[in-house]
mmCIF file of C-alpha atoms in Angstrom:
data_model
loop_
_atom_site.group_PDB
_atom_site.id
_atom_site.type_symbol
_atom_site.label_atom_id
_atom_site.label_comp_id
_atom_site.label_asym_id
_atom_site.label_seq_id
_atom_site.Cartn_x
_atom_site.Cartn_y
_atom_site.Cartn_z
ATOM 1 C CA MET R 1 295.446 -93.591 -63.357
ATOM 2 C CA SER R 2 294.145 -91.394 -61.207
ATOM 3 C CA GLN R 3 295.087 -92.185 -57.282
ATOM 4 C CA ASN R 4 292.058 -92.394 -55.231
ATOM 5 C CA PRO R 5 292.519 -91.390 -51.320
ATOM 6 C CA GLY R 6 292.017 -94.373 -48.682
ATOM 7 C CA ARG R 7 288.230 -94.627 -48.479
ATOM 8 C CA TRP R 8 286.706 -93.907 -45.153
ATOM 9 C CA SER R 9 285.048 -97.220 -44.808
ATOM 10 C CA ASP R 10 288.576 -98.964 -44.846
ATOM 11 C CA ALA R 11 288.950 -99.762 -41.127
ATOM 12 C CA SER R 12 292.456 -98.706 -41.161
ATOM 13 C CA SER R 13 291.430 -95.157 -42.489
ATOM 14 C CA ASP R 14 291.685 -92.243 -40.034
ATOM 15 C CA ALA R 15 287.736 -91.766 -40.057
ATOM 16 C CA PRO R 16 286.089 -90.970 -37.163
ATOM 17 C CA ALA R 17 285.129 -94.157 -35.781
ATOM 18 C CA GLU R 18 281.441 -93.533 -35.845
ATOM 19 C CA LEU R 19 281.499 -92.581 -39.845
ATOM 20 C CA GLY R 20 283.541 -96.073 -40.311
ATOM 21 C CA VAL R 21 280.927 -97.910 -38.803
ATOM 22 C CA LEU R 22 278.214 -96.024 -40.845
ATOM 23 C CA LEU R 23 280.100 -96.447 -44.230
ATOM 24 C CA ARG R 24 280.770 -100.052 -43.809
ATOM 25 C CA ASN R 25 276.764 -100.178 -43.041
ATOM 26 C CA ALA R 26 276.297 -98.514 -46.260
ATOM 27 C CA LYS R 27 278.222 -100.697 -48.400
ATOM 28 C CA HIS R 28 275.951 -103.613 -47.562
ATOM 29 C CA ASP R 29 272.915 -101.936 -47.569
ATOM 30 C CA VAL R 30 271.807 -102.794 -50.851
ATOM 31 C CA PRO R 31 268.040 -103.450 -50.687
ATOM 32 C CA SER R 32 266.925 -106.916 -51.328
ATOM 33 C CA GLN R 33 264.187 -107.547 -53.573
ATOM 34 C CA ARG R 34 261.909 -108.055 -51.045
ATOM 35 C CA GLU R 35 262.760 -104.570 -49.400
ATOM 36 C CA LEU R 36 262.353 -103.368 -52.831
ATOM 37 C CA ALA R 37 259.060 -104.744 -53.012
ATOM 38 C CA ALA R 38 258.357 -103.131 -49.798
ATOM 39 C CA LEU R 39 259.173 -100.104 -51.184
ATOM 40 C CA GLY R 40 257.112 -100.486 -54.038
ATOM 41 C CA ILE R 41 259.764 -100.745 -56.451
ATOM 42 C CA VAL R 42 259.476 -103.663 -58.589
ATOM 43 C CA VAL R 43 260.654 -104.129 -61.830
ATOM 44 C CA PRO R 44 258.303 -106.559 -63.208
ATOM 45 C CA ALA R 45 255.174 -104.800 -64.473
ATOM 46 C CA SER R 46 251.655 -106.331 -66.033
ATOM 47 C CA VAL R 47 250.984 -103.594 -68.070
ATOM 48 C CA GLY R 48 251.751 -102.577 -71.421
ATOM 49 C CA ALA R 49 251.708 -105.899 -72.940
ATOM 50 C CA GLY R 50 251.135 -104.810 -76.281
ATOM 51 C CA THR R 51 254.456 -103.096 -76.576
ATOM 52 C CA ALA R 52 256.618 -105.545 -74.486
ATOM 53 C CA ALA R 53 258.470 -106.674 -77.213
ATOM 54 C CA THR R 54 259.825 -103.759 -78.556
ATOM 55 C CA ALA R 55 261.568 -103.485 -74.891
ATOM 56 C CA ALA R 56 262.537 -107.472 -75.093
ATOM 57 C CA LYS R 57 264.167 -106.637 -78.156
ATOM 58 C CA ALA R 58 265.789 -103.544 -77.194
ATOM 59 C CA LYS R 59 269.532 -103.754 -76.763
ATOM 60 C CA LEU R 60 271.859 -101.143 -75.907
ATOM 61 C CA GLY R 61 274.063 -101.514 -78.305
ATOM 62 C CA ALA R 62 277.550 -99.801 -79.816
ATOM 63 C CA SER R 63 275.292 -98.708 -82.837
ATOM 64 C CA ALA R 64 272.590 -97.420 -80.669
ATOM 65 C CA ALA R 65 274.981 -94.103 -80.291
ATOM 66 C CA LYS R 66 274.792 -93.888 -84.318
ATOM 67 C CA GLY R 67 270.991 -93.723 -84.426
ATOM 68 C CA GLY R 68 269.847 -97.143 -85.286
ATOM 69 C CA VAL R 69 268.962 -98.781 -82.666
ATOM 70 C CA ALA R 70 268.523 -95.328 -80.955
ATOM 71 C CA ALA R 71 265.418 -94.703 -83.134
ATOM 72 C CA SER R 72 263.921 -97.883 -82.584
ATOM 73 C CA VAL R 73 264.210 -97.460 -78.700
ATOM 74 C CA SER R 74 263.054 -94.449 -78.610
ATOM 75 C CA LYS R 75 260.498 -94.675 -80.582
ATOM 76 C CA VAL R 76 258.108 -96.252 -77.531
ATOM 77 C CA THR R 77 256.853 -93.002 -77.150
ATOM 78 C CA ALA R 78 254.689 -92.586 -74.146
ATOM 79 C CA VAL R 79 256.898 -91.763 -71.159
ATOM 80 C CA THR R 80 254.932 -93.585 -68.806
ATOM 81 C CA VAL R 81 254.403 -96.376 -70.579
ATOM 82 C CA LEU R 82 258.332 -96.871 -70.531
ATOM 83 C CA THR R 83 259.228 -98.466 -67.118
ATOM 84 C CA VAL R 84 255.887 -100.381 -67.631
ATOM 85 C CA VAL R 85 257.409 -102.038 -70.964
ATOM 86 C CA VAL R 86 260.440 -102.953 -69.392
ATOM 87 C CA GLY R 87 258.772 -104.657 -66.774
ATOM 88 C CA ALA R 88 256.235 -106.627 -69.469
ATOM 89 C CA SER R 89 259.123 -107.565 -71.429
ATOM 90 C CA LEU R 90 260.884 -108.875 -68.355
ATOM 91 C CA TYR R 91 257.621 -110.596 -67.471
ATOM 92 C CA ALA R 92 257.858 -111.815 -70.889
ATOM 93 C CA ALA R 93 261.060 -113.264 -70.399
ATOM 94 C CA TYR R 94 260.049 -115.106 -67.086
ATOM 95 C CA SER R 95 257.106 -116.482 -68.340
ATOM 96 C CA GLY R 96 258.765 -117.968 -71.494
ATOM 97 C CA ASP R 97 260.376 -120.358 -68.995
ATOM 98 C CA GLU R 98 257.315 -121.384 -66.773
ATOM 99 C CA PRO R 99 256.173 -124.540 -66.873
ATOM 100 C CA GLN R 100 252.491 -124.173 -67.506
ATOM 101 C CA ARG R 101 251.689 -122.716 -70.683
ATOM 102 C CA GLY R 102 249.111 -120.587 -69.909
ATOM 103 C CA ASP R 103 248.041 -117.274 -71.348
ATOM 104 C CA PRO R 104 250.704 -114.951 -70.957
ATOM 105 C CA PRO R 105 248.637 -111.776 -70.613
ATOM 106 C CA ALA R 106 246.226 -112.877 -68.128
ATOM 107 C CA ARG R 107 248.468 -114.493 -65.994
ATOM 108 C CA ASP R 108 250.193 -110.975 -66.135
ATOM 109 C CA LEU R 109 247.451 -109.331 -65.231
ATOM 110 C CA ALA R 110 246.649 -112.052 -62.346
ATOM 111 C CA LEU R 111 249.871 -110.625 -60.704
ATOM 112 C CA PRO R 112 248.842 -107.270 -59.304
ATOM 113 C CA ARG R 113 251.988 -107.120 -56.992
ATOM 114 C CA GLU R 114 253.596 -106.498 -59.996
ATOM 115 C CA THR R 115 252.794 -103.740 -60.964
ATOM 116 C CA VAL R 116 254.751 -100.761 -61.184
ATOM 117 C CA ALA R 117 253.048 -97.689 -59.463
ATOM 118 C CA ILE R 118 252.847 -94.854 -62.118
ATOM 119 C CA PRO R 119 253.709 -91.714 -59.965
ATOM 120 C CA PRO R 120 250.437 -89.692 -59.760
ATOM 121 C CA VAL R 121 252.591 -86.512 -60.442
ATOM 122 C CA VAL R 122 254.846 -87.333 -63.254
ATOM 123 C CA THR R 123 257.176 -84.724 -63.255
ATOM 124 C CA VAL R 124 259.912 -86.014 -65.361
ATOM 125 C CA PRO R 125 261.669 -83.505 -67.579
ATOM 126 C CA VAL R 126 260.835 -85.166 -70.490
ATOM 127 C CA THR R 127 257.944 -85.179 -72.828
ATOM 128 C CA PRO R 128 257.279 -87.387 -75.344
ATOM 129 C CA ALA R 129 257.561 -84.585 -78.035
ATOM 130 C CA THR R 130 260.935 -83.536 -77.443
ATOM 131 C CA LEU R 131 262.386 -87.257 -77.924
ATOM 132 C CA ASP R 132 264.433 -87.459 -80.704
ATOM 133 C CA VAL R 133 262.043 -89.557 -82.588
ATOM 134 C CA GLN R 134 262.838 -90.314 -85.754
ATOM 135 C CA GLU R 135 260.622 -92.445 -87.676
ATOM 136 C CA PRO R 136 262.098 -95.471 -86.895
ATOM 137 C CA SER R 137 262.518 -98.717 -88.803
ATOM 138 C CA THR R 138 259.720 -100.918 -88.658
ATOM 139 C CA GLU R 139 261.498 -103.270 -86.043
ATOM 140 C CA ALA R 140 259.993 -101.230 -83.189
ATOM 141 C CA ARG R 141 256.125 -101.858 -83.819
ATOM 142 C CA GLU R 142 256.230 -104.997 -85.906
ATOM 143 C CA VAL R 143 255.795 -107.257 -82.802
ATOM 144 C CA PRO R 144 252.595 -108.083 -81.420
ATOM 145 C CA SER R 145 252.480 -109.126 -77.898
ATOM 146 C CA ALA R 146 251.973 -112.696 -78.447
ATOM 147 C CA ALA R 147 255.379 -112.973 -79.830
ATOM 148 C CA ALA R 148 257.122 -111.298 -76.884
ATOM 149 C CA SER R 149 257.789 -114.329 -75.051
ATOM 150 C CA ALA R 150 258.801 -116.071 -77.672
ATOM 151 C CA SER R 151 261.453 -113.503 -78.945
ATOM 152 C CA LEU R 152 263.043 -113.705 -75.857
ATOM 153 C CA ALA R 153 262.760 -117.008 -74.864
ATOM 154 C CA LYS R 154 264.494 -118.191 -77.926
ATOM 155 C CA PRO R 155 267.900 -116.335 -77.584
ATOM 156 C CA SER R 156 268.081 -117.554 -74.125
ATOM 157 C CA ALA R 157 266.060 -119.403 -71.670
ATOM 158 C CA GLU R 158 269.097 -118.858 -69.227
ATOM 159 C CA LEU R 159 267.726 -115.252 -67.965
ATOM 160 C CA PRO R 160 263.950 -116.435 -67.377
ATOM 161 C CA LEU R 161 265.398 -119.017 -65.386
ATOM 162 C CA LEU R 162 267.157 -116.638 -63.096
ATOM 163 C CA GLN R 163 264.418 -114.692 -62.987
ATOM 164 C CA GLN R 164 262.049 -117.478 -62.012
ATOM 165 C CA ALA R 165 264.414 -118.272 -59.091
ATOM 166 C CA ARG R 166 264.762 -114.616 -57.942
ATOM 167 C CA ARG R 167 261.257 -114.384 -57.607
ATOM 168 C CA ALA R 168 260.965 -117.582 -55.472
ATOM 169 C CA LEU R 169 263.422 -116.361 -53.274
ATOM 170 C CA GLY R 170 260.732 -114.337 -51.205
ATOM 171 C CA ARG R 171 258.237 -117.237 -50.805
ATOM 172 C CA ASP R 172 260.285 -120.443 -51.357
ATOM 173 C CA PRO R 173 263.999 -120.220 -50.823
ATOM 174 C CA GLY R 174 263.974 -124.081 -51.695
ATOM 175 C CA GLN R 175 262.640 -123.720 -55.017
ATOM 176 C CA ALA R 176 264.690 -120.773 -55.549
ATOM 177 C CA LEU R 177 267.427 -123.243 -54.911
ATOM 178 C CA SER R 178 266.582 -125.980 -56.871
ATOM 179 C CA LEU R 179 266.139 -123.662 -59.792
ATOM 180 C CA VAL R 180 269.579 -122.130 -59.218
ATOM 181 C CA ARG R 181 270.796 -125.776 -59.738
ATOM 182 C CA ARG R 182 268.787 -126.316 -62.216
ATOM 183 C CA HIS R 183 270.216 -123.460 -64.114
ATOM 184 C CA GLU R 184 273.779 -124.767 -62.826
ATOM 185 C CA ARG R 185 273.169 -127.720 -64.926
ATOM 186 C CA GLU R 186 271.535 -126.213 -68.016
ATOM 187 C CA PHE R 187 274.039 -123.215 -68.193
ATOM 188 C CA PRO R 188 277.270 -124.173 -66.381
ATOM 189 C CA ARG R 189 279.196 -121.390 -68.747
ATOM 190 C CA GLY R 190 276.246 -119.182 -68.848
ATOM 191 C CA LYS R 191 276.073 -115.412 -68.967
ATOM 192 C CA TYR R 192 274.871 -114.946 -65.603
ATOM 193 C CA VAL R 193 276.833 -117.169 -63.470
ATOM 194 C CA GLN R 194 277.621 -114.478 -60.934
ATOM 195 C CA GLU R 195 273.843 -113.814 -60.474
ATOM 196 C CA ARG R 196 273.457 -117.278 -60.257
ATOM 197 C CA GLU R 197 275.831 -117.521 -57.083
ATOM 198 C CA VAL R 198 274.100 -114.249 -55.649
ATOM 199 C CA ILE R 199 270.675 -115.879 -55.571
ATOM 200 C CA ARG R 200 271.740 -119.451 -54.404
ATOM 201 C CA ILE R 201 273.586 -117.904 -51.261
ATOM 202 C CA GLU R 202 270.486 -115.666 -50.375
ATOM 203 C CA ALA R 203 268.262 -118.960 -50.849
ATOM 204 C CA LEU R 204 270.993 -120.836 -48.335
ATOM 205 C CA ARG R 205 270.641 -118.044 -45.919
ATOM 206 C CA ARG R 206 266.933 -118.014 -46.116
ATOM 207 C CA LEU R 207 266.837 -121.494 -45.477
ATOM 208 C CA GLY R 208 268.925 -121.486 -42.419
ATOM 209 C CA GLN R 209 272.099 -122.737 -44.028
ATOM 210 C CA GLY R 210 274.409 -120.279 -43.029
ATOM 211 C CA ASP R 211 277.676 -121.896 -43.097
ATOM 212 C CA GLU R 212 276.922 -123.321 -46.583
ATOM 213 C CA ALA R 213 275.965 -119.524 -47.422
ATOM 214 C CA ASN R 214 279.097 -118.347 -45.970
ATOM 215 C CA ARG R 215 281.278 -120.957 -47.874
ATOM 216 C CA ARG R 216 279.770 -120.237 -50.994
ATOM 217 C CA SER R 217 280.112 -116.339 -50.297
ATOM 218 C CA GLU R 218 284.226 -116.630 -49.711
ATOM 219 C CA ASP R 219 284.036 -119.072 -52.930
ATOM 220 C CA PHE R 220 282.361 -116.289 -54.837
ATOM 221 C CA LYS R 221 284.838 -113.403 -53.957
ATOM 222 C CA ARG R 222 287.659 -115.635 -54.831
ATOM 223 C CA ARG R 223 286.379 -116.332 -58.046
ATOM 224 C CA PHE R 224 284.740 -112.984 -59.056
ATOM 225 C CA PRO R 225 287.385 -110.390 -57.439
ATOM 226 C CA GLY R 226 285.742 -106.910 -57.603
ATOM 227 C CA SER R 227 282.497 -108.332 -58.516
ATOM 228 C CA ALA R 228 279.252 -105.489 -58.380
ATOM 229 C CA HIS R 229 277.619 -108.368 -56.134
ATOM 230 C CA GLU R 230 280.269 -108.683 -53.644
ATOM 231 C CA SER R 231 278.934 -106.706 -51.142
ATOM 232 C CA THR R 232 275.673 -108.300 -51.699
ATOM 233 C CA VAL R 233 276.840 -112.162 -50.977
ATOM 234 C CA ASP R 234 279.078 -110.862 -48.349
ATOM 235 C CA ARG R 235 276.016 -109.850 -46.030
ATOM 236 C CA GLU R 236 276.351 -111.823 -42.902
ATOM 237 C CA GLY R 237 273.779 -114.297 -42.167
ATOM 238 C CA PRO R 238 271.068 -114.202 -39.522
ATOM 239 C CA MET A 1 283.093 -104.144 -64.060
ATOM 240 C CA ARG A 2 280.337 -106.268 -65.179
ATOM 241 C CA GLY A 3 278.008 -104.736 -67.596
ATOM 242 C CA SER A 4 280.483 -102.401 -69.211
ATOM 243 C CA GLN A 5 281.816 -105.170 -71.455
ATOM 244 C CA SER A 6 278.861 -105.876 -73.711
ATOM 245 C CA ASP A 7 277.215 -104.405 -76.904
ATOM 246 C CA ASP A 8 274.460 -106.549 -76.568
ATOM 247 C CA ILE A 9 273.196 -105.808 -72.877
ATOM 248 C CA ASP A 10 269.577 -106.759 -72.095
ATOM 249 C CA VAL A 11 267.991 -103.986 -71.021
ATOM 250 C CA ALA A 12 265.632 -105.751 -68.688
ATOM 251 C CA GLU A 13 268.233 -107.382 -66.944
ATOM 252 C CA VAL A 14 270.093 -104.213 -66.714
ATOM 253 C CA PHE A 15 267.216 -102.805 -64.863
ATOM 254 C CA ARG A 16 266.404 -105.902 -62.735
ATOM 255 C CA THR A 17 270.326 -106.441 -61.482
ATOM 256 C CA GLU A 18 271.143 -102.691 -61.209
ATOM 257 C CA MET A 19 267.732 -101.277 -59.618
ATOM 258 C CA PRO A 20 269.185 -102.304 -55.965
ATOM 259 C CA TYR A 21 272.119 -100.002 -56.577
ATOM 260 C CA VAL A 22 270.035 -97.348 -57.846
ATOM 261 C CA ALA A 23 267.755 -97.295 -54.983
ATOM 262 C CA ARG A 24 270.593 -97.279 -52.465
ATOM 263 C CA VAL A 25 272.312 -94.483 -54.328
ATOM 264 C CA LEU A 26 269.168 -92.531 -54.259
ATOM 265 C CA ARG A 27 268.761 -93.125 -50.351
ATOM 266 C CA TYR A 28 272.015 -91.579 -49.418
ATOM 267 C CA PHE A 29 271.566 -88.802 -51.794
ATOM 268 C CA GLY A 30 268.667 -87.825 -50.059
ATOM 269 C CA VAL A 31 265.468 -89.136 -51.560
ATOM 270 C CA PRO A 32 263.220 -90.641 -48.358
ATOM 271 C CA ASP A 33 261.811 -93.998 -48.597
ATOM 272 C CA PRO A 34 258.073 -92.749 -49.423
ATOM 273 C CA ASP A 35 259.313 -91.128 -52.689
ATOM 274 C CA LEU A 36 261.938 -93.920 -53.280
ATOM 275 C CA ALA A 37 259.589 -95.289 -55.863
ATOM 276 C CA ASP A 38 258.638 -92.267 -57.750
ATOM 277 C CA VAL A 39 262.348 -91.032 -57.985
ATOM 278 C CA CYS A 40 263.390 -94.606 -59.158
ATOM 279 C CA GLN A 41 261.083 -94.648 -62.149
ATOM 280 C CA GLU A 42 262.106 -91.222 -63.029
ATOM 281 C CA VAL A 43 265.274 -92.471 -63.412
ATOM 282 C CA PHE A 44 264.592 -95.725 -65.638
ATOM 283 C CA VAL A 45 262.122 -93.461 -67.660
ATOM 284 C CA VAL A 46 265.291 -91.163 -68.245
ATOM 285 C CA VAL A 47 267.394 -94.292 -68.886
ATOM 286 C CA HIS A 48 264.755 -95.361 -71.325
ATOM 287 C CA ARG A 49 264.825 -92.481 -73.035
ATOM 288 C CA LYS A 50 268.377 -92.182 -73.206
ATOM 289 C CA LEU A 51 269.422 -95.659 -74.100
ATOM 290 C CA GLY A 52 270.493 -94.499 -77.683
ATOM 291 C CA GLU A 53 273.074 -92.178 -76.000
ATOM 292 C CA PHE A 54 274.598 -94.953 -73.758
ATOM 293 C CA GLU A 55 278.267 -95.360 -75.448
ATOM 294 C CA HIS A 56 280.069 -97.816 -73.416
ATOM 295 C CA ARG A 57 282.600 -95.334 -72.525
ATOM 296 C CA SER A 58 281.854 -95.892 -69.135
ATOM 297 C CA ALA A 59 280.512 -98.703 -67.042
ATOM 298 C CA ILE A 60 276.756 -99.119 -67.088
ATOM 299 C CA ARG A 61 276.449 -98.316 -63.204
ATOM 300 C CA THR A 62 278.316 -94.923 -63.741
ATOM 301 C CA TRP A 63 275.957 -94.216 -66.136
ATOM 302 C CA LEU A 64 273.073 -94.972 -64.314
ATOM 303 C CA PHE A 65 274.322 -92.916 -61.105
ATOM 304 C CA ARG A 66 274.721 -89.937 -63.488
ATOM 305 C CA ILE A 67 271.098 -90.137 -64.249
ATOM 306 C CA SER A 68 270.282 -90.990 -60.619
ATOM 307 C CA GLN A 69 272.099 -87.941 -59.536
ATOM 308 C CA ARG A 70 270.370 -85.594 -61.619
ATOM 309 C CA THR A 71 267.127 -87.222 -60.639
ATOM 310 C CA ALA A 72 267.590 -86.870 -56.998
ATOM 311 C CA SER A 73 268.814 -83.105 -57.752
ATOM 312 C CA ASP A 74 265.605 -82.395 -59.442
ATOM 313 C CA TYR A 75 263.671 -84.033 -56.702
ATOM 314 C CA ARG A 76 265.474 -82.399 -54.104
ATOM 315 C CA LYS A 77 264.478 -78.735 -55.240
ATOM 316 C CA ARG A 78 260.988 -80.228 -56.033
ATOM 317 C CA ALA A 79 260.716 -81.563 -52.592
ATOM 318 C CA HIS A 80 262.027 -78.489 -51.409
ATOM 319 C CA VAL A 81 259.252 -76.470 -52.930
ATOM 320 C CA ARG A 82 256.776 -78.880 -51.716
ATOM 321 C CA ARG A 83 257.466 -79.429 -48.136
ATOM 322 C CA GLU A 84 260.147 -78.231 -46.001
ATOM 323 C CA VAL A 85 260.337 -81.907 -44.076
ATOM 324 C CA PRO A 86 260.297 -84.752 -45.836
ATOM 325 C CA GLU A 87 257.725 -87.167 -44.230
ATOM 326 C CA ALA A 88 259.187 -89.010 -40.994
ATOM 327 C CA GLU A 89 260.566 -92.551 -42.314
ATOM 328 C CA PRO A 90 259.521 -95.713 -40.252
ATOM 329 C CA GLN A 91 261.567 -96.141 -37.717
ATOM 330 C CA ARG A 92 262.064 -100.319 -38.294
ATOM 331 C CA GLY A 93 263.302 -101.897 -41.430
ATOM 332 C CA LEU A 94 260.812 -102.201 -43.994
ATOM 333 C CA VAL A 95 260.936 -105.822 -44.358
ATOM 334 C CA ASP A 96 260.927 -107.939 -41.158
ATOM 335 C CA ASP A 97 263.900 -109.246 -42.170
ATOM 336 C CA GLY A 98 264.943 -109.342 -37.921
ATOM 337 C CA ASP A 99 267.218 -107.417 -35.807
ATOM 338 C CA ALA A 100 269.992 -106.963 -38.699
ATOM 339 C CA ALA A 101 267.608 -105.019 -40.986
ATOM 340 C CA ALA A 102 266.616 -103.082 -38.755
ATOM 341 C CA GLU A 103 269.907 -102.282 -37.429
ATOM 342 C CA ARG A 104 271.154 -101.447 -41.091
ATOM 343 C CA ALA A 105 268.238 -99.005 -41.514
ATOM 344 C CA ALA A 106 269.017 -97.375 -38.265
ATOM 345 C CA LEU A 107 272.574 -96.876 -38.947
ATOM 346 C CA ARG A 108 271.461 -95.573 -42.350
ATOM 347 C CA ARG A 109 269.108 -93.089 -41.600
ATOM 348 C CA ARG A 110 271.902 -91.906 -38.876
ATOM 349 C CA LEU A 111 274.187 -91.461 -41.723
ATOM 350 C CA VAL A 112 271.378 -89.367 -44.024
ATOM 351 C CA GLU A 113 270.983 -87.542 -41.252
ATOM 352 C CA LEU A 114 274.615 -86.589 -41.296
ATOM 353 C CA LEU A 115 274.712 -86.321 -45.062
ATOM 354 C CA ASP A 116 271.781 -83.669 -45.166
ATOM 355 C CA GLN A 117 274.346 -81.315 -43.596
ATOM 356 C CA LEU A 118 276.333 -81.378 -46.849
ATOM 357 C CA ASP A 119 275.195 -79.217 -49.916
ATOM 358 C CA GLU A 120 274.554 -81.327 -53.002
ATOM 359 C CA GLU A 121 277.675 -80.934 -54.773
ATOM 360 C CA LYS A 122 280.255 -82.310 -51.839
ATOM 361 C CA ARG A 123 277.271 -84.702 -50.468
ATOM 362 C CA THR A 124 277.442 -86.280 -54.159
ATOM 363 C CA VAL A 125 280.712 -86.914 -54.315
ATOM 364 C CA PHE A 126 281.397 -88.549 -51.277
ATOM 365 C CA VAL A 127 278.401 -90.606 -51.614
ATOM 366 C CA LEU A 128 279.527 -91.641 -55.038
ATOM 367 C CA PHE A 129 283.347 -92.360 -53.747
ATOM 368 C CA GLU A 130 282.635 -93.355 -50.084
ATOM 369 C CA ILE A 131 279.689 -95.554 -50.423
ATOM 370 C CA GLU A 132 279.347 -96.646 -54.350
ATOM 371 C CA GLU A 133 283.450 -96.874 -54.426
ATOM 372 C CA LEU A 134 283.680 -95.406 -57.575
ATOM 373 C CA ASP A 135 287.096 -94.224 -58.632
ATOM 374 C CA MET A 136 287.396 -90.508 -58.451
ATOM 375 C CA LYS A 137 287.617 -90.101 -61.943
ATOM 376 C CA GLU A 138 284.316 -91.700 -62.772
ATOM 377 C CA VAL A 139 283.144 -89.284 -59.925
ATOM 378 C CA ALA A 140 284.088 -86.401 -61.380
ATOM 379 C CA ASP A 141 282.969 -87.507 -64.944
ATOM 380 C CA ILE A 142 279.365 -88.039 -63.180
ATOM 381 C CA VAL A 143 279.016 -84.729 -61.191
ATOM 382 C CA GLY A 144 281.098 -83.181 -64.598
ATOM 383 C CA CYS A 145 283.752 -81.213 -62.609
ATOM 384 C CA PRO A 146 287.512 -81.327 -62.539
ATOM 385 C CA LEU A 147 289.301 -84.000 -60.688
ATOM 386 C CA GLN A 148 290.754 -81.606 -58.567
ATOM 387 C CA THR A 149 287.451 -79.988 -57.947
ATOM 388 C CA ALA A 150 286.064 -83.716 -57.047
ATOM 389 C CA TYR A 151 289.029 -83.986 -54.804
ATOM 390 C CA SER A 152 288.190 -80.999 -52.850
ATOM 391 C CA ARG A 153 284.617 -81.696 -52.532
ATOM 392 C CA LEU A 154 285.507 -84.798 -50.968
ATOM 393 C CA HIS A 155 287.932 -83.456 -48.562
ATOM 394 C CA ALA A 156 285.606 -80.683 -47.803
ATOM 395 C CA ALA A 157 282.878 -83.029 -47.233
ATOM 396 C CA ARG A 158 285.095 -85.227 -44.837
ATOM 397 C CA ARG A 159 285.826 -81.872 -42.975
ATOM 398 C CA LEU A 160 282.266 -80.927 -42.514
ATOM 399 C CA LEU A 161 281.247 -84.470 -41.337
ATOM 400 C CA LYS A 162 283.495 -84.549 -38.750
ATOM 401 C CA GLU A 163 282.391 -81.287 -37.572
ATOM 402 C CA ALA A 164 278.722 -82.481 -37.466
ATOM 403 C CA LEU A 165 279.762 -85.468 -35.938
ATOM 404 C CA ALA A 166 281.562 -83.439 -33.141
ATOM 405 C CA THR A 167 278.997 -81.403 -32.741
ATOM 406 C CA SER A 168 276.167 -84.108 -32.413
ATOM 407 C CA GLU A 169 278.547 -85.756 -30.246
ATOM 408 C CA ARG A 170 278.607 -82.463 -27.845
ATOM 409 C CA GLY A 171 274.766 -82.446 -28.236
ATOM 410 C CA VAL A 172 274.529 -85.660 -26.732
ATOM 411 C CA ALA A 173 277.162 -85.103 -23.399
#
């Protein structure tokens, strides 16, 4: 409805040339997982496995606004634990698909790299006490840590598989690629097809298969016009 | 936009897929790399706290950007008190991805330097519209101003950036 003015990153805009260049660069400047890791921003965390399942089960639901789910979500009281909890749930998702069925918490701790740094000075303008924490349905707390991986793996092994692929990108793009292919076989009509293709393209680039990556990238843009991932797959190869 | 359609969004997946975009927007809002992890974490703490309030009226990324904007704003106020000049950033790309990454980082620093000359209101509108490519209505919604105000901020930002660029070019010459 609203009419947007032309954007300065468009080559045809009347932006000063340098700003056009800077803005086009910025559009492609979505940090990779490696760069995020280098910045200390890592989503999967290893702490707080005990509450992992809370987050693992947390859904953003339409009903959430009405307070049902909201209560159980906000029940995760300790503020600093929250991010960590999500990380743990991710880890739970991830480990659900691991071939070796080890002891999840132990493996957790063996991955210090994955720990989200809690800021030394948490100046988050939030105190647990101010949260609208009604006593929730028991749902939020009933889940012990051991249940975490099971509860997530069941609804979908799709996500864990892709997370595994994504993690492999940095150290072993070949493995990432083979996990992507496995995802394609097992979930040809999955929920995360776009994510799969993004990982595939990145893996191909890292393997030096720039032509194939570019072909896939073009293909991606045709299949998913306007995708939020467009600028990611668009990044030119080395 | 993906992410807006579902009433069954996996929180962990949201974090996973959106984190890079949150990191980018925070960078261009002016959060320097050394503080980026902390501020990102604050964003996601707030996200977690407010999950229940998310009503699907906007795309999830729009919602995340709104939280990012407020968090960055708080950060800037604190940073202003804490130290006059944020720490110098490393000169090369953070990850040794070769020249392309270093080039991208250099261009980013240049743009951030120019954006630093805008006040927060104009900068926010400019970044959301020009870099994140949101619709102007979404931008207005995020910053909480009338659409017309958002337009005038955008135009003012553009004018000021042109001037800043001209000045810096003159300085170099």
